[in-house]
PDB file of C-alpha atoms in Angstrom:
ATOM      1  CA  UNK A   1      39.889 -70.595  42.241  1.00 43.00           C
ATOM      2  CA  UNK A   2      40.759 -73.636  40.364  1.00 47.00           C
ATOM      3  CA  UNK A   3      44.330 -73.644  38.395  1.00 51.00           C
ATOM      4  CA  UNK A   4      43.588 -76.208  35.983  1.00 64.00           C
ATOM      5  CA  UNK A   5      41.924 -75.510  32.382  1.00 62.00           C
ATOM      6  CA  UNK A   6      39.837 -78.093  30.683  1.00 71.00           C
ATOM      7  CA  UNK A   7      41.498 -79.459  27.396  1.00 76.00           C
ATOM      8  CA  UNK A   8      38.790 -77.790  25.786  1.00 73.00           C
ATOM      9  CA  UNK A   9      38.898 -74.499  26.870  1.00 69.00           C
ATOM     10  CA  UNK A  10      42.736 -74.670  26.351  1.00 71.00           C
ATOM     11  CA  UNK A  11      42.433 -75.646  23.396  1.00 74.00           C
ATOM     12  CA  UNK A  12      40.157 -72.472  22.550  1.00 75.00           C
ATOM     13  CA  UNK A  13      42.445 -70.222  24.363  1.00 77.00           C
ATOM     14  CA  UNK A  14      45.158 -71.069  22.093  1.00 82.00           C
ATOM     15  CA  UNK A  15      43.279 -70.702  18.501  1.00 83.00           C
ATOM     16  CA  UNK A  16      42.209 -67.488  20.161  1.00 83.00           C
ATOM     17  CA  UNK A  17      45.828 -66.184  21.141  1.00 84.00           C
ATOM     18  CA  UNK A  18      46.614 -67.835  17.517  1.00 88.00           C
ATOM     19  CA  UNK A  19      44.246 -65.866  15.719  1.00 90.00           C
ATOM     20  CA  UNK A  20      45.010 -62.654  17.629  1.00 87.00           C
ATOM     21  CA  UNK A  21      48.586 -62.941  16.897  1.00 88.00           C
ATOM     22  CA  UNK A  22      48.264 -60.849  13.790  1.00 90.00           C
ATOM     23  CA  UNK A  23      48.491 -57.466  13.925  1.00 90.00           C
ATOM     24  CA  UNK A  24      46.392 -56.960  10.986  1.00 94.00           C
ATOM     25  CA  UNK A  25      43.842 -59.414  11.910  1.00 93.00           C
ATOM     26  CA  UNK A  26      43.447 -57.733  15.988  1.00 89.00           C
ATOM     27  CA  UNK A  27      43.024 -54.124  13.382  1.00 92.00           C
ATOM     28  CA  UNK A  28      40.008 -55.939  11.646  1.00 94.00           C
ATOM     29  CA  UNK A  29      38.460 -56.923  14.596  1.00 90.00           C
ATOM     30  CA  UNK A  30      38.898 -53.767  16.403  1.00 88.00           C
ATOM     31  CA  UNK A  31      37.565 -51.652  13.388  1.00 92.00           C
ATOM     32  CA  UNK A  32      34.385 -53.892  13.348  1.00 92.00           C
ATOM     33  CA  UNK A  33      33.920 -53.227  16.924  1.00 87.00           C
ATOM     34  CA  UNK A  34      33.897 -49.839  16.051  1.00 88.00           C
ATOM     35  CA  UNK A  35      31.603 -50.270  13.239  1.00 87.00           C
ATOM     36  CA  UNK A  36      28.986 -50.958  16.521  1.00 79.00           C
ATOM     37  CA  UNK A  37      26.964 -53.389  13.321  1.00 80.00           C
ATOM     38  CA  UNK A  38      27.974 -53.947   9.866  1.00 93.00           C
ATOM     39  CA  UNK A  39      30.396 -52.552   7.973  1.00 96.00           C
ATOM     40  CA  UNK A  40      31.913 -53.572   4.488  1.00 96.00           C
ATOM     41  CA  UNK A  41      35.376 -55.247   4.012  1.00 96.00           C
ATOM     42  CA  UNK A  42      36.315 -51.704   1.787  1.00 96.00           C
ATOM     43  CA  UNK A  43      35.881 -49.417   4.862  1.00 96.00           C
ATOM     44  CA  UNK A  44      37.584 -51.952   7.374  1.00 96.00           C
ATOM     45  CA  UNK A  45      40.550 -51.992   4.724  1.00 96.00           C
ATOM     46  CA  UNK A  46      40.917 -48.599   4.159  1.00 96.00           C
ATOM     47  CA  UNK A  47      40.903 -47.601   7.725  1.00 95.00           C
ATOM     48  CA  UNK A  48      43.678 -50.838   8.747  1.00 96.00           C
ATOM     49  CA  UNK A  49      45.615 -49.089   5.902  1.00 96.00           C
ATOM     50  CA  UNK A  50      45.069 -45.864   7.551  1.00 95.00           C
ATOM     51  CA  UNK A  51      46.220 -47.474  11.201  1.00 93.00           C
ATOM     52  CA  UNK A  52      49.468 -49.432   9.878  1.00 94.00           C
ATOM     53  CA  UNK A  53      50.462 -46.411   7.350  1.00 94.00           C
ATOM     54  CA  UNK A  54      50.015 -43.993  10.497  1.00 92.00           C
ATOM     55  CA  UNK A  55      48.008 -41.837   7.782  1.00 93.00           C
ATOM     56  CA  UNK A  56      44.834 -40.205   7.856  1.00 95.00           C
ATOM     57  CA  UNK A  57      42.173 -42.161   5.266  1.00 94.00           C
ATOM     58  CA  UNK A  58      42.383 -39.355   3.040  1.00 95.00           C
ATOM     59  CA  UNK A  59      45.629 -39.824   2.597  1.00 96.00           C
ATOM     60  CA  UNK A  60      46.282 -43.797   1.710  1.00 95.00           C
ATOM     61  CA  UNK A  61      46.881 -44.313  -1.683  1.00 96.00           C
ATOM     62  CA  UNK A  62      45.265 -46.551  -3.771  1.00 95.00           C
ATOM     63  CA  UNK A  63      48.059 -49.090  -3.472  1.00 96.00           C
ATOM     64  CA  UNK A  64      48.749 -49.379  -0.045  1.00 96.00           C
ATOM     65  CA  UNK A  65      44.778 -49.398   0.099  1.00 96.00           C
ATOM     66  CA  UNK A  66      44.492 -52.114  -2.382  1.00 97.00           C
ATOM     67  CA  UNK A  67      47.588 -54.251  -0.989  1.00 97.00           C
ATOM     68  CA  UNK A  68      45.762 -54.030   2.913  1.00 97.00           C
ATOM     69  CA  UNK A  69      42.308 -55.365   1.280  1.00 97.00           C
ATOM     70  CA  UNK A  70      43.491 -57.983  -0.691  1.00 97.00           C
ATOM     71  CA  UNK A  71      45.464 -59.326   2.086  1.00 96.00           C
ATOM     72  CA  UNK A  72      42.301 -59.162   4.645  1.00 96.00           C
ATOM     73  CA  UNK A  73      39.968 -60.831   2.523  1.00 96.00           C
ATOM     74  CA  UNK A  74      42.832 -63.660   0.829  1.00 96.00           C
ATOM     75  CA  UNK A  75      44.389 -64.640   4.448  1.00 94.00           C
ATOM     76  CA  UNK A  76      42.664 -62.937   7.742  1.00 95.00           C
ATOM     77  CA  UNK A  77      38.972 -63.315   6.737  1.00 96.00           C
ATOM     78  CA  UNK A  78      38.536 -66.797   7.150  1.00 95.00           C
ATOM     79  CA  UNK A  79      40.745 -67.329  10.082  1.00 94.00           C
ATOM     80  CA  UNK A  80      38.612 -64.501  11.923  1.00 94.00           C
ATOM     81  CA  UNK A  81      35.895 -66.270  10.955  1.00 94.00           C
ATOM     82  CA  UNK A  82      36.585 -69.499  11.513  1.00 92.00           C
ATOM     83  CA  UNK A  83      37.469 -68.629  15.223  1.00 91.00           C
ATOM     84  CA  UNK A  84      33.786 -67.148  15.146  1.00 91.00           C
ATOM     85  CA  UNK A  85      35.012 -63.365  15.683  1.00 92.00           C
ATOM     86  CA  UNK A  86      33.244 -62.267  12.887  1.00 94.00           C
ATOM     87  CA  UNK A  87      30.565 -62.737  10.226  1.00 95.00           C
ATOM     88  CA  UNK A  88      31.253 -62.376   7.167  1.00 96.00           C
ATOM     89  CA  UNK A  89      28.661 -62.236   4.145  1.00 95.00           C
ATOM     90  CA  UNK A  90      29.868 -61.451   0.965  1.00 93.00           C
ATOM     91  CA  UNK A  91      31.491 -57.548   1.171  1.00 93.00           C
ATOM     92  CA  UNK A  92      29.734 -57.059   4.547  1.00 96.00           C
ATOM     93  CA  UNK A  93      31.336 -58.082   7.991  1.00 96.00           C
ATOM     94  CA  UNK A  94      30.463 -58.017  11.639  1.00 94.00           C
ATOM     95  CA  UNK A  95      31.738 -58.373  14.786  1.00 91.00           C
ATOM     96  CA  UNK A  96      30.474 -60.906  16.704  1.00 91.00           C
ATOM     97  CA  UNK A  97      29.734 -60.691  20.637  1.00 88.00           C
ATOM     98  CA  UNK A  98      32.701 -63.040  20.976  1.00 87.00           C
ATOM     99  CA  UNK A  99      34.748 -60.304  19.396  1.00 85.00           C
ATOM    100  CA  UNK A 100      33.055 -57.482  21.444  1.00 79.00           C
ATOM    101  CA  UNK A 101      34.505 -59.359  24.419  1.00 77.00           C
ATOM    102  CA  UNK A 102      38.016 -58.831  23.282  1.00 72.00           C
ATOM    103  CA  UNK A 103      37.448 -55.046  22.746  1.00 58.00           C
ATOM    104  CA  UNK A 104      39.440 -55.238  25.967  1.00 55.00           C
ATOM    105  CA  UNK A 105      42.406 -56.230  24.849  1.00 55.00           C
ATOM    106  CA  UNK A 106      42.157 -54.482  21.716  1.00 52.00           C
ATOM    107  CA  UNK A 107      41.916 -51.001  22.690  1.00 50.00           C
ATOM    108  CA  UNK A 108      44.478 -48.733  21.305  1.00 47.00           C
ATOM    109  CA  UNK A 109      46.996 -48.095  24.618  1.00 47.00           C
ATOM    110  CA  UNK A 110      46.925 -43.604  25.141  1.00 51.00           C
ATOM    111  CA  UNK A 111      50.694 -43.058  23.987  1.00 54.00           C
ATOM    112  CA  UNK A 112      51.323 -41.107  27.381  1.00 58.00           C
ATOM    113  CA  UNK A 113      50.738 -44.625  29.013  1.00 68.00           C
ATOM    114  CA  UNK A 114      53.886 -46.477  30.418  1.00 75.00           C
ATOM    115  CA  UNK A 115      54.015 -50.524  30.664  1.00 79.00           C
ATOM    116  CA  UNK A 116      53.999 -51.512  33.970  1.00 82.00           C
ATOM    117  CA  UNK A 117      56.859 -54.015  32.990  1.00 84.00           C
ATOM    118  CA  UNK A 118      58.838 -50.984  32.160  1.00 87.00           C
ATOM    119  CA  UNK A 119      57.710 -48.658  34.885  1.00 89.00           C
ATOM    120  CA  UNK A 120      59.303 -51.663  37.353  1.00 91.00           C
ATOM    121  CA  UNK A 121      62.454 -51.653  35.677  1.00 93.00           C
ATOM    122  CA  UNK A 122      62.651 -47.837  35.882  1.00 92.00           C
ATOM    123  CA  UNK A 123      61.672 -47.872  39.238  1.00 93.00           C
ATOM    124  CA  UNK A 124      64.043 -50.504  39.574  1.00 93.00           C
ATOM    125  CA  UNK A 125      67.266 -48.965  38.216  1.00 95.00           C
ATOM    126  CA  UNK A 126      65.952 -45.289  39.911  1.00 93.00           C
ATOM    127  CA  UNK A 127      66.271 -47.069  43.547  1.00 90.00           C
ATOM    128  CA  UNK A 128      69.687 -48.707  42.582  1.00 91.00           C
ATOM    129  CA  UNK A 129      70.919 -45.224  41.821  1.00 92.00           C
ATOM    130  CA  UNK A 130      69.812 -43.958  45.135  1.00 89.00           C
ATOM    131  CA  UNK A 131      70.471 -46.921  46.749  1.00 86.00           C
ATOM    132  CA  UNK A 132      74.287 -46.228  45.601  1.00 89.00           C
ATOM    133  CA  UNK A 133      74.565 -42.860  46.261  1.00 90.00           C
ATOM    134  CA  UNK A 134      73.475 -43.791  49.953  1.00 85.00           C
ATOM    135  CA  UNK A 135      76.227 -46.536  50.073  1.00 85.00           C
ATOM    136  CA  UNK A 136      78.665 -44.038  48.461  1.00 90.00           C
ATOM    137  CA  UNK A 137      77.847 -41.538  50.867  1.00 86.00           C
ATOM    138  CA  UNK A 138      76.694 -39.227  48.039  1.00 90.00           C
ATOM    139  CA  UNK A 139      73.078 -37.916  49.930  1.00 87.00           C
ATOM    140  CA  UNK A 140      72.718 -35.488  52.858  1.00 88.00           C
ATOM    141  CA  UNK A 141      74.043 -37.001  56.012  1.00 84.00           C
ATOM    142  CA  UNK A 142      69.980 -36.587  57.571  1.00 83.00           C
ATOM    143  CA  UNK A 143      69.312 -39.440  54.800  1.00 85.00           C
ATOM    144  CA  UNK A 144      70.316 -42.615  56.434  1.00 84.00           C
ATOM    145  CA  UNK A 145      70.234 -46.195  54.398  1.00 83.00           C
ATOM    146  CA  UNK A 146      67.399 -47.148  56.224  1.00 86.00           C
ATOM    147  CA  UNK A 147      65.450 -43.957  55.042  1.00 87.00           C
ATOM    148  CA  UNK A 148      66.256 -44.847  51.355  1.00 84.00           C
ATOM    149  CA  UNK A 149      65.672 -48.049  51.790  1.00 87.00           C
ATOM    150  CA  UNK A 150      61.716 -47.449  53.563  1.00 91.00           C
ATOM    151  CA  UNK A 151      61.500 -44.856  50.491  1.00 90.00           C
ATOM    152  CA  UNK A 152      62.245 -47.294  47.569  1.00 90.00           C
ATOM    153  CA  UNK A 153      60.027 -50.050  49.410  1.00 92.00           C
ATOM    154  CA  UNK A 154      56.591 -47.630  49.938  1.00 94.00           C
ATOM    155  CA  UNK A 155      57.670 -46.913  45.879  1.00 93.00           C
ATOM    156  CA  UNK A 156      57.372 -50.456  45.418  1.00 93.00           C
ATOM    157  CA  UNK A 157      54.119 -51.120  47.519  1.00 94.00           C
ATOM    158  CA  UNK A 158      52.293 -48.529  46.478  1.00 95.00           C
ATOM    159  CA  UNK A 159      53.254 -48.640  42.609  1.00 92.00           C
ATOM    160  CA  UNK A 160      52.324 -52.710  43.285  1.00 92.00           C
ATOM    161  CA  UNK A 161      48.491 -51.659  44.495  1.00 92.00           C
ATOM    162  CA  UNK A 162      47.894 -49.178  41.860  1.00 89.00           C
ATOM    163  CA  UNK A 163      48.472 -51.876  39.414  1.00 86.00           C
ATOM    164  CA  UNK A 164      46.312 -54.558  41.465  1.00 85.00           C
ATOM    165  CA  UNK A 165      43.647 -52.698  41.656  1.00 82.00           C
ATOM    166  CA  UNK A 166      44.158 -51.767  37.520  1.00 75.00           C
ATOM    167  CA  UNK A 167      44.619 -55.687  37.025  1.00 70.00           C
ATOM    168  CA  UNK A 168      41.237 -56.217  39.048  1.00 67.00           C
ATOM    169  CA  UNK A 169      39.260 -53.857  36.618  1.00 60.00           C
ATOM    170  CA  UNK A 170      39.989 -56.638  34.055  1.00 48.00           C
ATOM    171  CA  UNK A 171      38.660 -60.145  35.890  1.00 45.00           C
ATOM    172  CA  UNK A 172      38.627 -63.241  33.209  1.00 42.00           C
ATOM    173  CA  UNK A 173      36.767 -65.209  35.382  1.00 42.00           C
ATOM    174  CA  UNK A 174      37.293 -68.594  36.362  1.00 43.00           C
ATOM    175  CA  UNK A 175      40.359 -70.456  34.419  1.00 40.00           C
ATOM    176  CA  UNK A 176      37.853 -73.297  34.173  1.00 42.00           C
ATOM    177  CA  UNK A 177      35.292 -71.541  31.819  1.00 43.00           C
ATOM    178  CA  UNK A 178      35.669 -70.796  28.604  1.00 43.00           C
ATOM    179  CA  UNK A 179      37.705 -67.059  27.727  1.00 42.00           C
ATOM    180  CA  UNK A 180      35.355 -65.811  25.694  1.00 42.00           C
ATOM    181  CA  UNK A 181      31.727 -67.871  26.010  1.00 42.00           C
ATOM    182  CA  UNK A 182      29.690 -66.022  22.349  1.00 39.00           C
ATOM    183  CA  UNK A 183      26.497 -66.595  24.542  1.00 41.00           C
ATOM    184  CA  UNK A 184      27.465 -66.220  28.343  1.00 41.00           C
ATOM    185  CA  UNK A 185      26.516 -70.030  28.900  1.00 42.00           C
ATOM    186  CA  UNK A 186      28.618 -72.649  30.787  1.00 40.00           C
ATOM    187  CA  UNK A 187      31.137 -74.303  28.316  1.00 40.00           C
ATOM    188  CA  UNK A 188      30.550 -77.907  27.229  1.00 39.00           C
TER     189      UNK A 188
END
């Protein structure tokens, strides 16, 4: 596997990452992937409202509706657009395949799920603590250094496969191609 990216598909990675770095804009996209078709810029707004008020629909005001819509359509439209995530035609938008390749990275994490950044650094600080209660003297005296030491490292390798194998689920492909080809072809 190559490390080098084409100029090109750099280039397309970072309008992509650009584009995506809104918030409101990855909302859009993920409620017209959820739309599975069209949908109108009215329903997308009212249910962004809904996500970034942490409100049921039935519940967003007028207001905060009106203040999500007019910012989608003044500022985010065109950019999603423009990056060729979406159609947009008049009140009525869709997701383009391009976009229902990102669904990936725009599902909604389950709020019982722990970053794997911060499961390393608890894992991390958990072995330091035993680590010093073994130096200390602080465990049983059947619990040698070497014990706690095998312990924290099968932690370690076995916490490190899990997440391989979760990372593998995921493949982008070959650096060389383009991140997110609309029609599966080779990039130019």
């Amino acid at each position: 596997m190559s490390s080098i990216i084409s100029p090109d598909a750099r280039e397309s990675k970072n309008t992509l990452f650009s584009v995506l770095s809104s918030h409101r804009r990855r909302y859009v996209l993920y409620a017209c992937n959820q739309a599975d078709g069209e949908t109108t810029l009215s329903d997308v707004a009212e249910q962004v409202a809904a996500w970034e008020y942490d409100k049921p629909i039935a519940e967003i005001t007028s207001t905060e509706r009106k203040r999500v819509y007019t910012s989608i359509q003044q500022h985010h439209l065109s950019k999603l657009e423009d990056a060729g995530l979406i159609t947009v035609d008049g009140d009525r938008l869709a997701s383009t395949e391009k976009a229902q390749n990102l669904d990936v990275y725009l599902e909604v994490v389950p709020e019982e799920t722990v970053p794997w950044s911060v499961y390393y650094l608890g894992l991390s600080i958990l072995g330091g603590v035993v680590l010093g209660f073994s130096y200390l003297g602080w465990l049983p005296e059947g619990v040698s250094m070497g014990v706690v030491a095998a312990v924290v490292l099968a932690a370690y390798l076995i916490s490190s496969l899990v997440h391989f194998s979760q990372s593998e689920r995921v493949s982008l492909g070959d650096p060389d191609e383009e991140l997110l080809s609309a029609d599966g072809d080779e990039p130019s």
